[in-house]
Amino acid sequence: MINFIKKFIENYESQQKKENEKKTEKKHFISNSLTESLSFFKNKFGSSEDLTIRKIRIMDLDSAIITIGGLVNKETLGNNVMNRISADMKFNGTPIEKYEYLRDEIISSCDIIQISSYEDALYMVMSGFALVALDGCDRMLAIGVQGYSSRGISEPSSEVMQRGSREGFVEPLRINMTMLRRRIKSPTLKFETSKIGSISKTEICFCYMEDKVSPDILNKIKNRLSQVNLETIMAAGYVIPYLEEKNDLSLFSSIGMTERPDTVCGKIAEGRVAIIIDGTPNVLIAPYLFTEYFQSMDDYAIRPYFATLARLIKYVGFFIASLLPGLYVGIGTFNPELLPGPLLNKVAISVGTTPFSLMFETLLIHFFYELMREAGLRLPKPLGHAISIVGGLVIGDTAIKAGLIGAPTLMVVALTALSSYVIPNLYEPIAMLRLLFIIAGGIMGIWGVMILFAVVLVNICAKSNYGVPFTAPISPLGMFGMRDVFVRAGWKILSMKDSSVQYMPGAHPKKPKEQI
């Protein structure tokens, strides 16, 4: 049955690939007739109001400047293009020679690209470039006059730091690339751009250090992203499934995501590959390790002993947020003798005065908490905070007084909810694990929780991406790598040895000898 499903998936993917190849348009080269070129743009855009075509004469040739309203800076367009072109400008020669004279002598811009196909012309004009077309010439000039408005650089709200940089990534791709270059002033830092999305033509950028990155990892990432068959890319999460291993059933992702330039620079220096996607401030990091979910930039800006304490708190918070509700339900339902006497009396009285079983009661409170969290997250901030506070106080207090839920159960769920925010990047898998552990504890007791925990542990240890074990350096054990896992050593120790991530063919769980 499993083999049949795998074959079905492979056949479906191959069919989709063939359909995408059929949809791939052949390049249509620009005609030397200005009338035909303008007709092409008018037919493509139809009645769209943002297309602007200004007809002028340049060196006794009928010409046109094509732009998209709102994407160009009118002042830059006027100074670098319009003011440089005068009606009485004279130059004798063929249209091609006049085109070259205009390109080399007249236009003053540091960003000039020669276009020879209509597909490239459409992409450039919709990226904020101004197209200059001359009659009798089978090519166009794309001049960089972008001027669309964007959000200013500010501190990311999802990754707050007490010490360190206050800058966060923004939506424009070039600004994000500049923030990385400003921090790593090395010629080995490389940027490679590509386009994905058959309709959106979203520009992405691979960022890596040439002397640090593994060529196998880099090539594998490029190959996977070249197989993206989506029409539009509106967020970084669109491409994460294509970067992960096929048929990955783990709740944890081996692709990291951050909004902080300093975090990306630190990962690039370790041999990772950062993927910047135009239009989103979230930058992807591949490959990403499980232990890195418990690390933050604050750990490296404070004293090692306090960073170690904070990291241990994160690990403890992860286990509390995942296991505590399941253990509470399992022990309270099947093994109450494990509880101390006073606590057992409280739990027994609470369970005896409520109409629901302990498992259903815990699941109900968990559902109410997620409901209030979602409401507070989606509403405007002032109203969202009010709903979260009022909902937590009113619903919790009223439910206890009405005898619908018990105070110990509410306390356990509240503690697990608080612990889950210690590792915000792991909230989604923690929420699912908490639900599964509650069900396992309610059905099989403490043994069900332990069996499920063993399954999750095996799943994490068996996971790898790009030949890098997900649990490194814990498994396989690397003693020098352990200096930055549970304990954060000082910078004198951290800088003693290169810690670049390298491709390990033998680490792949299914295809040990797979080569790229």
Short mmCIF file of C-alpha atoms in Angstrom, two decimals:
data_model
loop_
_atom_site.label_atom_id
_atom_site.label_comp_id
_atom_site.label_asym_id
_atom_site.label_seq_id
_atom_site.Cartn_x
_atom_site.Cartn_y
_atom_site.Cartn_z
CA MET A 1 0.00 0.00 0.00
CA ILE A 2 2.82 2.38 0.90
CA ASN A 3 4.67 1.60 -2.33
CA PHE A 4 1.49 2.25 -4.30
CA ILE A 5 1.08 5.66 -2.65
CA LYS A 6 4.72 6.53 -3.33
CA LYS A 7 4.39 5.56 -7.00
CA PHE A 8 1.20 7.59 -7.27
CA ILE A 9 2.94 10.65 -5.83
CA GLU A 10 5.94 10.21 -8.16
CA ASN A 11 3.67 9.87 -11.20
CA TYR A 12 1.73 12.96 -10.16
CA GLU A 13 4.92 14.99 -9.71
CA SER A 14 6.28 13.89 -13.10
CA GLN A 15 2.98 14.81 -14.75
CA GLN A 16 3.04 18.23 -13.09
CA LYS A 17 6.61 18.75 -14.28
CA LYS A 18 5.63 17.93 -17.86
CA GLU A 19 2.68 20.33 -17.69
CA ASN A 20 4.94 23.10 -16.38
CA GLU A 21 7.39 22.49 -19.21
CA LYS A 22 4.54 22.82 -21.69
CA LYS A 23 3.46 26.08 -20.07
CA THR A 24 6.97 27.51 -20.41
CA GLU A 25 6.80 30.22 -23.05
CA LYS A 26 9.42 30.52 -25.72
CA LYS A 27 11.31 33.79 -25.94
CA HIS A 28 9.82 36.27 -28.39
CA PHE A 29 12.48 38.64 -29.68
CA ILE A 30 11.75 42.35 -29.96
CA SER A 31 10.69 43.58 -33.38
CA ASN A 32 12.48 46.50 -35.04
CA SER A 33 9.09 48.14 -35.60
CA LEU A 34 8.13 50.55 -32.83
CA THR A 35 4.44 50.27 -33.72
CA GLU A 36 4.53 46.50 -33.33
CA SER A 37 6.36 46.75 -29.98
CA LEU A 38 3.87 49.26 -28.57
CA SER A 39 0.99 47.10 -29.79
CA PHE A 40 2.49 44.18 -27.87
CA PHE A 41 2.47 46.13 -24.59
CA LYS A 42 -1.04 47.49 -25.18
CA ASN A 43 -2.37 44.01 -25.89
CA LYS A 44 -0.69 42.57 -22.80
CA PHE A 45 -1.87 45.26 -20.39
CA GLY A 46 -5.18 46.01 -22.08
CA SER A 47 -7.04 48.79 -20.30
CA SER A 48 -4.74 48.81 -17.26
CA GLU A 49 -4.33 52.41 -16.09
CA ASP A 50 -0.81 52.05 -14.67
CA LEU A 51 0.86 51.48 -18.06
CA THR A 52 2.40 54.72 -19.30
CA ILE A 53 3.69 55.12 -22.88
CA ARG A 54 5.18 58.48 -23.84
CA LYS A 55 6.02 58.92 -27.51
CA ILE A 56 8.94 61.22 -28.33
CA ARG A 57 11.46 61.77 -31.13
CA ILE A 58 15.09 60.93 -30.45
CA MET A 59 17.66 61.79 -33.13
CA ASP A 60 14.92 61.99 -35.79
CA LEU A 61 13.59 58.56 -34.81
CA ASP A 62 10.12 57.79 -33.49
CA SER A 63 10.70 56.55 -29.96
CA ALA A 64 8.79 55.79 -26.76
CA ILE A 65 9.45 55.58 -23.03
CA ILE A 66 7.44 52.84 -21.32
CA THR A 67 6.92 52.82 -17.54
CA ILE A 68 4.53 51.54 -14.89
CA GLY A 69 2.99 54.24 -12.72
CA GLY A 70 3.85 54.00 -9.04
CA LEU A 71 6.98 51.91 -9.58
CA VAL A 72 9.28 54.65 -10.88
CA ASN A 73 10.76 57.75 -9.31
CA LYS A 74 9.63 60.63 -11.51
CA GLU A 75 12.49 62.87 -10.40
CA THR A 76 15.09 60.22 -11.28
CA LEU A 77 13.34 59.55 -14.58
CA GLY A 78 13.40 63.25 -15.41
CA ASN A 79 17.02 63.87 -14.43
CA ASN A 80 18.60 60.70 -15.86
CA VAL A 81 16.46 60.19 -18.97
CA MET A 82 14.11 62.98 -20.02
CA ASN A 83 16.48 65.90 -19.40
CA ARG A 84 19.29 64.11 -21.23
CA ILE A 85 17.20 63.61 -24.35
CA SER A 86 16.64 66.81 -26.32
CA ALA A 87 14.56 67.23 -29.44
CA ASP A 88 17.42 68.88 -31.38
CA MET A 89 19.96 66.17 -30.52
CA LYS A 90 21.71 65.18 -33.75
CA PHE A 91 23.58 62.03 -34.66
CA ASN A 92 23.97 60.54 -38.10
CA GLY A 93 23.90 56.79 -38.45
CA THR A 94 21.71 53.70 -38.52
CA PRO A 95 19.06 53.11 -35.83
CA ILE A 96 21.40 50.59 -34.16
CA GLU A 97 24.24 53.15 -34.09
CA LYS A 98 21.89 55.77 -32.66
CA TYR A 99 20.76 53.25 -30.03
CA GLU A 100 24.38 52.60 -29.02
CA TYR A 101 25.15 56.34 -28.94
CA LEU A 102 22.14 56.89 -26.70
CA ARG A 103 23.19 54.04 -24.43
CA ASP A 104 26.87 54.96 -24.16
CA GLU A 105 26.91 58.77 -24.38
CA ILE A 106 23.53 60.23 -23.45
CA ILE A 107 21.78 58.26 -20.71
CA SER A 108 23.35 58.89 -17.29
CA SER A 109 22.41 55.98 -15.06
CA CYS A 110 24.45 53.35 -13.28
CA ASP A 111 21.79 50.70 -13.95
CA ILE A 112 21.31 50.20 -17.69
CA ILE A 113 20.34 46.79 -19.09
CA GLN A 114 19.98 45.84 -22.74
CA ILE A 115 16.76 43.93 -23.50
CA SER A 116 16.31 41.72 -26.54
CA SER A 117 13.07 39.81 -25.81
CA TYR A 118 9.53 40.86 -24.95
CA GLU A 119 9.45 38.55 -21.91
CA ASP A 120 12.48 40.29 -20.39
CA ALA A 121 10.98 43.67 -21.26
CA LEU A 122 7.76 42.83 -19.41
CA TYR A 123 9.67 41.69 -16.36
CA MET A 124 11.89 44.78 -16.26
CA VAL A 125 9.08 47.30 -16.72
CA MET A 126 7.05 45.61 -13.96
CA SER A 127 10.14 45.76 -11.72
CA GLY A 128 10.28 49.56 -11.88
CA PHE A 129 12.58 50.04 -14.86
CA ALA A 130 11.91 52.54 -17.66
CA LEU A 131 12.08 51.07 -21.19
CA VAL A 132 13.41 53.20 -24.05
CA ALA A 133 12.39 51.88 -27.48
CA LEU A 134 13.58 53.29 -30.83
CA ASP A 135 11.97 52.66 -34.18
CA GLY A 136 14.13 50.48 -36.42
CA CYS A 137 15.99 48.92 -33.48
CA ASP A 138 15.36 45.34 -32.34
CA ARG A 139 16.37 45.93 -28.72
CA MET A 140 15.40 48.20 -25.82
CA LEU A 141 17.13 49.96 -22.97
CA ALA A 142 15.97 49.20 -19.41
CA ILE A 143 16.99 52.07 -17.12
CA GLY A 144 16.85 51.72 -13.36
CA VAL A 145 14.57 54.48 -12.04
CA GLN A 146 12.77 52.50 -9.32
CA GLY A 147 11.01 54.63 -6.77
CA TYR A 148 8.19 52.65 -5.19
CA SER A 149 7.54 53.26 -1.50
CA SER A 150 8.50 50.66 1.08
CA ARG A 151 8.49 50.14 4.82
CA GLY A 152 11.40 51.65 6.69
CA ILE A 153 13.97 49.56 8.54
CA SER A 154 12.82 48.89 12.09
CA GLU A 155 13.27 46.35 14.87
CA PRO A 156 11.44 43.05 14.17
CA SER A 157 8.60 42.56 16.62
CA SER A 158 8.88 38.76 16.57
CA GLU A 159 12.59 38.66 17.58
CA VAL A 160 13.19 41.28 20.22
CA MET A 161 16.74 41.69 21.59
CA GLN A 162 17.89 43.46 24.72
CA ARG A 163 21.37 44.03 23.36
CA GLY A 164 22.61 44.26 19.83
CA SER A 165 21.24 45.53 16.54
CA ARG A 166 17.74 46.99 16.24
CA GLU A 167 17.55 46.48 12.51
CA GLY A 168 15.26 44.00 10.83
CA PHE A 169 14.73 42.89 7.27
CA VAL A 170 12.20 44.72 5.11
CA GLU A 171 10.29 43.72 1.98
CA PRO A 172 12.58 45.03 -0.85
CA LEU A 173 15.20 42.47 -1.82
CA ARG A 174 18.04 44.92 -2.56
CA ILE A 175 17.79 46.61 0.84
CA ASN A 176 18.07 43.24 2.58
CA MET A 177 21.13 42.37 0.50
CA THR A 178 22.69 45.70 1.49
CA MET A 179 22.17 45.02 5.21
CA LEU A 180 24.08 41.74 4.89
CA ARG A 181 26.89 43.27 2.84
CA ARG A 182 27.29 46.09 5.36
CA ARG A 183 27.93 43.53 8.12
CA ILE A 184 30.18 41.15 6.18
CA LYS A 185 32.67 43.19 4.17
CA SER A 186 34.27 40.23 2.48
CA PRO A 187 34.47 39.44 -1.25
CA THR A 188 33.70 35.80 -0.42
CA LEU A 189 30.12 36.80 0.43
CA LYS A 190 28.20 36.00 -2.74
CA PHE A 191 24.70 36.91 -3.91
CA GLU A 192 23.01 34.95 -6.70
CA THR A 193 19.53 35.90 -7.89
CA SER A 194 16.89 33.81 -9.59
CA LYS A 195 13.16 33.97 -10.32
CA ILE A 196 10.43 31.55 -9.22
CA GLY A 197 6.68 31.62 -9.72
CA SER A 198 5.23 31.29 -13.20
CA ILE A 199 2.97 34.36 -12.73
CA SER A 200 4.55 36.47 -9.98
CA LYS A 201 8.15 36.01 -11.26
CA THR A 202 9.32 36.57 -7.68
CA GLU A 203 13.01 37.31 -7.37
CA ILE A 204 14.96 35.30 -4.81
CA CYS A 205 18.57 35.61 -3.75
CA PHE A 206 20.98 32.93 -2.50
CA CYS A 207 23.44 34.37 0.04
CA TYR A 208 26.49 32.38 1.12
CA MET A 209 30.20 32.64 1.82
CA GLU A 210 32.15 30.97 -0.95
CA ASP A 211 34.94 29.72 1.31
CA LYS A 212 32.55 28.38 3.97
CA VAL A 213 29.59 26.80 2.19
CA SER A 214 29.56 23.20 1.01
CA PRO A 215 29.15 23.11 -2.81
CA ASP A 216 26.97 19.99 -2.44
CA ILE A 217 24.55 21.75 -0.12
CA LEU A 218 24.44 24.86 -2.30
CA ASN A 219 23.77 22.89 -5.50
CA LYS A 220 21.08 20.80 -3.83
CA ILE A 221 19.27 23.92 -2.59
CA LYS A 222 19.37 25.45 -6.08
CA ASN A 223 18.09 22.24 -7.66
CA ARG A 224 15.16 22.02 -5.25
CA LEU A 225 14.12 25.63 -5.77
CA SER A 226 14.36 25.20 -9.53
CA GLN A 227 11.57 22.61 -9.21
CA VAL A 228 9.09 25.03 -7.59
CA ASN A 229 5.95 24.86 -9.72
CA LEU A 230 3.90 27.55 -7.96
CA GLU A 231 2.24 30.40 -9.82
CA THR A 232 2.75 33.03 -7.12
CA ILE A 233 5.14 33.38 -4.17
CA MET A 234 3.68 35.70 -1.52
CA ALA A 235 5.53 34.54 1.60
CA ALA A 236 8.61 32.60 2.61
CA GLY A 237 6.48 29.68 3.76
CA TYR A 238 5.48 28.98 0.16
CA VAL A 239 8.90 27.50 -0.70
CA ILE A 240 9.75 25.73 2.58
CA PRO A 241 8.12 22.42 1.52
CA TYR A 242 10.32 22.41 -1.60
CA LEU A 243 13.48 22.93 0.47
CA GLU A 244 12.78 20.06 2.85
CA GLU A 245 13.23 16.35 2.17
CA LYS A 246 10.48 14.57 0.27
CA ASN A 247 7.84 12.78 2.37
CA ASP A 248 9.06 14.50 5.54
CA LEU A 249 6.48 13.65 8.22
CA SER A 250 8.19 15.43 11.10
CA LEU A 251 6.51 18.27 12.99
CA PHE A 252 9.84 20.10 13.13
CA SER A 253 11.26 22.00 10.18
CA SER A 254 14.90 21.81 9.14
CA ILE A 255 14.57 25.22 7.43
CA GLY A 256 15.07 28.20 9.69
CA MET A 257 13.37 31.57 9.36
CA THR A 258 14.44 34.92 10.81
CA GLU A 259 13.98 38.66 10.39
CA ARG A 260 17.33 39.66 11.86
CA PRO A 261 20.34 40.46 9.59
CA ASP A 262 22.85 39.68 12.36
CA THR A 263 21.37 36.19 12.80
CA VAL A 264 21.65 35.53 9.06
CA CYS A 265 25.25 36.75 9.01
CA GLY A 266 26.13 34.41 11.86
CA LYS A 267 24.60 31.44 10.05
CA ILE A 268 26.25 32.34 6.73
CA ALA A 269 29.62 32.42 8.52
CA GLU A 270 28.97 28.81 9.58
CA GLY A 271 28.51 27.64 6.00
CA ARG A 272 24.72 27.95 5.72
CA VAL A 273 22.81 29.31 2.76
CA ALA A 274 20.38 32.20 3.28
CA ILE A 275 17.47 32.61 0.87
CA ILE A 276 16.02 36.12 0.57
CA ILE A 277 12.62 36.37 -1.11
CA ASP A 278 11.50 39.67 -2.58
CA GLY A 279 8.36 40.99 -0.91
CA THR A 280 8.79 39.39 2.52
CA PRO A 281 11.01 40.29 5.51
CA ASN A 282 11.47 36.63 6.49
CA VAL A 283 14.76 35.12 5.34
CA LEU A 284 15.16 31.34 5.14
CA ILE A 285 18.25 29.53 6.42
CA ALA A 286 19.23 26.06 5.21
CA PRO A 287 20.14 23.71 6.71
CA TYR A 288 18.84 24.42 10.22
CA LEU A 289 19.52 22.33 13.33
CA PHE A 290 17.18 21.41 16.17
CA THR A 291 19.44 22.95 18.83
CA GLU A 292 19.34 26.31 17.05
CA TYR A 293 15.70 26.76 17.98
CA PHE A 294 16.94 27.28 21.56
CA GLN A 295 19.56 29.87 20.61
CA SER A 296 19.15 33.62 20.17
CA MET A 297 21.45 36.53 19.45
CA ASP A 298 21.08 37.69 23.04
CA ASP A 299 22.94 34.56 24.16
CA TYR A 300 26.10 35.82 22.47
CA ALA A 301 25.84 39.39 23.72
CA ILE A 302 25.71 38.56 27.45
CA ARG A 303 27.98 36.78 29.88
CA PRO A 304 28.39 33.01 29.27
CA TYR A 305 27.10 31.91 32.68
CA PHE A 306 23.81 33.79 32.30
CA ALA A 307 23.46 32.69 28.67
CA THR A 308 23.85 29.10 29.84
CA LEU A 309 21.14 29.61 32.47
CA ALA A 310 18.78 31.15 29.91
CA ARG A 311 19.40 28.29 27.50
CA LEU A 312 18.71 25.65 30.13
CA ILE A 313 15.46 27.46 30.96
CA LYS A 314 14.49 27.18 27.29
CA TYR A 315 15.08 23.43 27.25
CA VAL A 316 13.11 22.98 30.47
CA GLY A 317 10.33 25.17 29.06
CA PHE A 318 10.18 23.01 25.93
CA PHE A 319 9.66 19.81 27.95
CA ILE A 320 7.12 21.48 30.25
CA ALA A 321 5.12 22.89 27.34
CA SER A 322 5.10 19.54 25.52
CA LEU A 323 4.84 16.89 28.26
CA LEU A 324 3.24 18.43 31.35
CA PRO A 325 -0.45 18.31 30.27
CA GLY A 326 -0.09 14.73 29.01
CA LEU A 327 1.68 13.60 32.19
CA TYR A 328 -0.94 15.36 34.31
CA VAL A 329 -3.80 13.62 32.49
CA GLY A 330 -2.05 10.22 32.46
CA ILE A 331 -1.08 10.27 36.14
CA GLY A 332 -4.40 11.74 37.29
CA THR A 333 -6.40 9.16 35.33
CA PHE A 334 -4.38 5.93 35.65
CA ASN A 335 -1.63 6.46 38.23
CA PRO A 336 -2.89 8.87 40.92
CA GLU A 337 -0.72 7.14 43.53
CA LEU A 338 2.30 8.93 42.03
CA LEU A 339 1.00 12.29 43.26
CA PRO A 340 1.81 13.57 46.79
CA GLY A 341 -1.03 13.20 49.29
CA PRO A 342 -2.11 16.88 49.56
CA LEU A 343 -1.93 17.35 45.80
CA LEU A 344 -3.85 14.11 45.23
CA ASN A 345 -6.67 15.34 47.46
CA LYS A 346 -6.91 18.61 45.52
CA VAL A 347 -6.97 16.81 42.17
CA ALA A 348 -9.52 14.27 43.40
CA ILE A 349 -11.84 16.98 44.71
CA SER A 350 -11.45 18.92 41.45
CA VAL A 351 -12.20 15.88 39.28
CA GLY A 352 -15.13 14.88 41.52
CA THR A 353 -16.81 18.30 41.27
CA THR A 354 -16.51 18.67 37.46
CA PRO A 355 -18.81 16.89 34.99
CA PHE A 356 -16.08 15.97 32.48
CA SER A 357 -13.22 13.50 32.49
CA LEU A 358 -9.72 14.79 33.12
CA MET A 359 -8.68 14.31 29.48
CA PHE A 360 -11.75 16.06 28.06
CA GLU A 361 -11.38 18.86 30.59
CA THR A 362 -7.75 19.47 29.64
CA LEU A 363 -8.56 19.37 25.93
CA LEU A 364 -11.42 21.84 26.49
CA ILE A 365 -9.19 24.34 28.29
CA HIS A 366 -6.53 23.86 25.63
CA PHE A 367 -9.11 24.65 22.96
CA PHE A 368 -10.28 27.78 24.83
CA TYR A 369 -6.69 28.97 25.16
CA GLU A 370 -5.96 28.53 21.45
CA LEU A 371 -9.24 30.29 20.66
CA MET A 372 -8.31 33.31 22.79
CA ARG A 373 -4.79 33.34 21.38
CA GLU A 374 -6.05 33.36 17.81
CA ALA A 375 -8.56 36.11 18.58
CA GLY A 376 -5.89 38.25 20.27
CA LEU A 377 -3.46 37.65 17.41
CA ARG A 378 -5.79 38.63 14.54
CA LEU A 379 -7.51 41.65 16.07
CA PRO A 380 -5.90 45.12 16.29
CA LYS A 381 -3.30 45.27 19.05
CA PRO A 382 -5.20 47.37 21.65
CA LEU A 383 -8.36 45.32 21.23
CA GLY A 384 -6.41 42.07 21.03
CA HIS A 385 -4.69 42.64 24.39
CA ALA A 386 -8.04 43.51 25.98
CA ILE A 387 -9.68 40.34 24.68
CA SER A 388 -6.78 38.16 25.83
CA ILE A 389 -6.79 39.58 29.36
CA VAL A 390 -10.57 39.76 29.77
CA GLY A 391 -11.05 36.33 28.19
CA GLY A 392 -8.43 34.70 30.39
CA LEU A 393 -9.73 36.22 33.62
CA VAL A 394 -13.47 36.10 33.01
CA ILE A 395 -13.73 32.72 31.29
CA GLY A 396 -11.23 31.01 33.60
CA ASP A 397 -12.69 32.36 36.85
CA THR A 398 -16.28 31.85 35.76
CA ALA A 399 -15.64 28.29 34.56
CA ILE A 400 -14.04 27.34 37.88
CA LYS A 401 -16.85 28.87 39.92
CA ALA A 402 -19.46 27.20 37.74
CA GLY A 403 -17.80 23.82 38.31
CA LEU A 404 -17.08 23.17 34.62
CA ILE A 405 -13.31 22.89 34.99
CA GLY A 406 -10.93 22.39 37.90
CA ALA A 407 -8.38 24.87 39.20
CA PRO A 408 -5.42 22.39 39.00
CA THR A 409 -6.18 21.69 35.33
CA LEU A 410 -6.37 25.40 34.54
CA MET A 411 -3.08 25.95 36.33
CA VAL A 412 -1.35 23.19 34.34
CA VAL A 413 -2.59 24.53 30.99
CA ALA A 414 -1.61 28.10 31.95
CA LEU A 415 1.91 26.97 32.91
CA THR A 416 2.35 25.07 29.65
CA ALA A 417 1.07 28.05 27.66
CA LEU A 418 3.57 30.32 29.39
CA SER A 419 6.41 27.85 28.80
CA SER A 420 5.61 27.56 25.09
CA TYR A 421 6.37 31.26 24.58
CA VAL A 422 9.92 30.76 25.82
CA ILE A 423 10.68 29.21 22.40
CA PRO A 424 8.38 31.16 20.04
CA ASN A 425 9.87 29.57 16.89
CA LEU A 426 8.70 26.16 18.12
CA TYR A 427 5.17 27.16 19.07
CA GLU A 428 3.42 25.29 16.23
CA PRO A 429 5.05 21.87 16.86
CA ILE A 430 4.72 22.33 20.63
CA ALA A 431 0.99 23.00 20.30
CA MET A 432 0.50 19.82 18.24
CA LEU A 433 2.69 17.73 20.56
CA ARG A 434 0.79 19.00 23.59
CA LEU A 435 -2.48 17.89 22.03
CA LEU A 436 -1.11 14.46 21.11
CA PHE A 437 0.41 13.90 24.55
CA ILE A 438 -2.92 14.77 26.22
CA ILE A 439 -4.73 12.20 24.10
CA ALA A 440 -2.00 9.57 24.66
CA GLY A 441 -2.07 10.19 28.42
CA GLY A 442 -5.87 9.99 28.56
CA ILE A 443 -5.97 6.68 26.66
CA MET A 444 -2.87 4.78 27.87
CA GLY A 445 -1.72 6.74 30.88
CA ILE A 446 1.90 7.56 31.60
CA TRP A 447 3.04 4.66 29.39
CA GLY A 448 1.26 6.19 26.41
CA VAL A 449 3.08 9.47 27.01
CA MET A 450 6.44 7.69 27.18
CA ILE A 451 5.78 5.66 24.03
CA LEU A 452 4.77 8.78 22.09
CA PHE A 453 7.81 10.62 23.45
CA ALA A 454 10.05 7.80 22.21
CA VAL A 455 8.42 7.99 18.76
CA VAL A 456 9.00 11.74 18.60
CA LEU A 457 12.59 11.34 19.76
CA VAL A 458 13.31 8.69 17.12
CA ASN A 459 11.69 10.90 14.47
CA ILE A 460 13.90 13.85 15.42
CA CYS A 461 17.07 11.75 15.52
CA ALA A 462 16.31 10.15 12.13
CA LYS A 463 15.69 13.50 10.44
CA SER A 464 18.31 15.09 8.24
CA ASN A 465 18.40 17.61 5.42
CA TYR A 466 21.10 18.16 2.79
CA GLY A 467 23.11 15.39 4.42
CA VAL A 468 23.28 17.26 7.75
CA PRO A 469 21.78 15.45 10.79
CA PHE A 470 18.98 17.49 12.35
CA THR A 471 20.18 16.70 15.89
CA ALA A 472 23.86 17.57 15.33
CA PRO A 473 26.07 17.98 17.31
CA ILE A 474 24.20 15.87 19.88
CA SER A 475 23.69 12.97 17.48
CA PRO A 476 26.16 12.17 16.04
CA LEU A 477 28.04 13.43 19.04
CA GLY A 478 30.56 16.18 18.41
CA MET A 479 32.33 17.14 21.61
CA PHE A 480 33.62 20.45 20.33
CA GLY A 481 30.17 21.33 18.96
CA MET A 482 28.64 20.75 22.41
CA ARG A 483 30.29 23.98 23.58
CA ASP A 484 27.26 25.83 22.18
CA VAL A 485 24.32 23.51 22.90
CA PHE A 486 23.35 23.20 26.56
CA VAL A 487 26.25 25.38 27.72
CA ARG A 488 27.32 28.56 25.95
CA ALA A 489 31.08 28.80 26.18
CA GLY A 490 32.98 32.06 26.08
CA TRP A 491 34.08 33.65 22.85
CA LYS A 492 37.70 32.61 23.36
CA ILE A 493 36.57 28.98 23.18
CA LEU A 494 33.95 29.50 20.47
CA SER A 495 36.54 31.04 18.15
CA MET A 496 39.13 28.29 18.58
CA LYS A 497 37.92 26.12 15.69
CA ASP A 498 35.98 26.50 12.45
CA SER A 499 32.37 25.31 12.88
CA SER A 500 31.19 25.23 9.27
CA VAL A 501 28.33 22.92 8.36
CA GLN A 502 29.41 20.34 5.80
CA TYR A 503 27.60 17.81 3.64
CA MET A 504 27.67 14.27 5.12
CA PRO A 505 26.39 11.68 2.63
CA GLY A 506 26.34 8.96 5.29
CA ALA A 507 23.95 10.99 7.45
CA HIS A 508 21.00 10.58 5.10
CA PRO A 509 18.50 8.15 6.68
CA LYS A 510 17.14 6.69 3.43
CA LYS A 511 19.84 7.09 0.79
CA PRO A 512 23.23 6.96 2.51
CA LYS A 513 25.17 7.19 -0.76
CA GLU A 514 23.07 9.88 -2.42
CA GLN A 515 25.15 12.35 -4.35
CA ILE A 516 24.10 15.64 -5.85
#
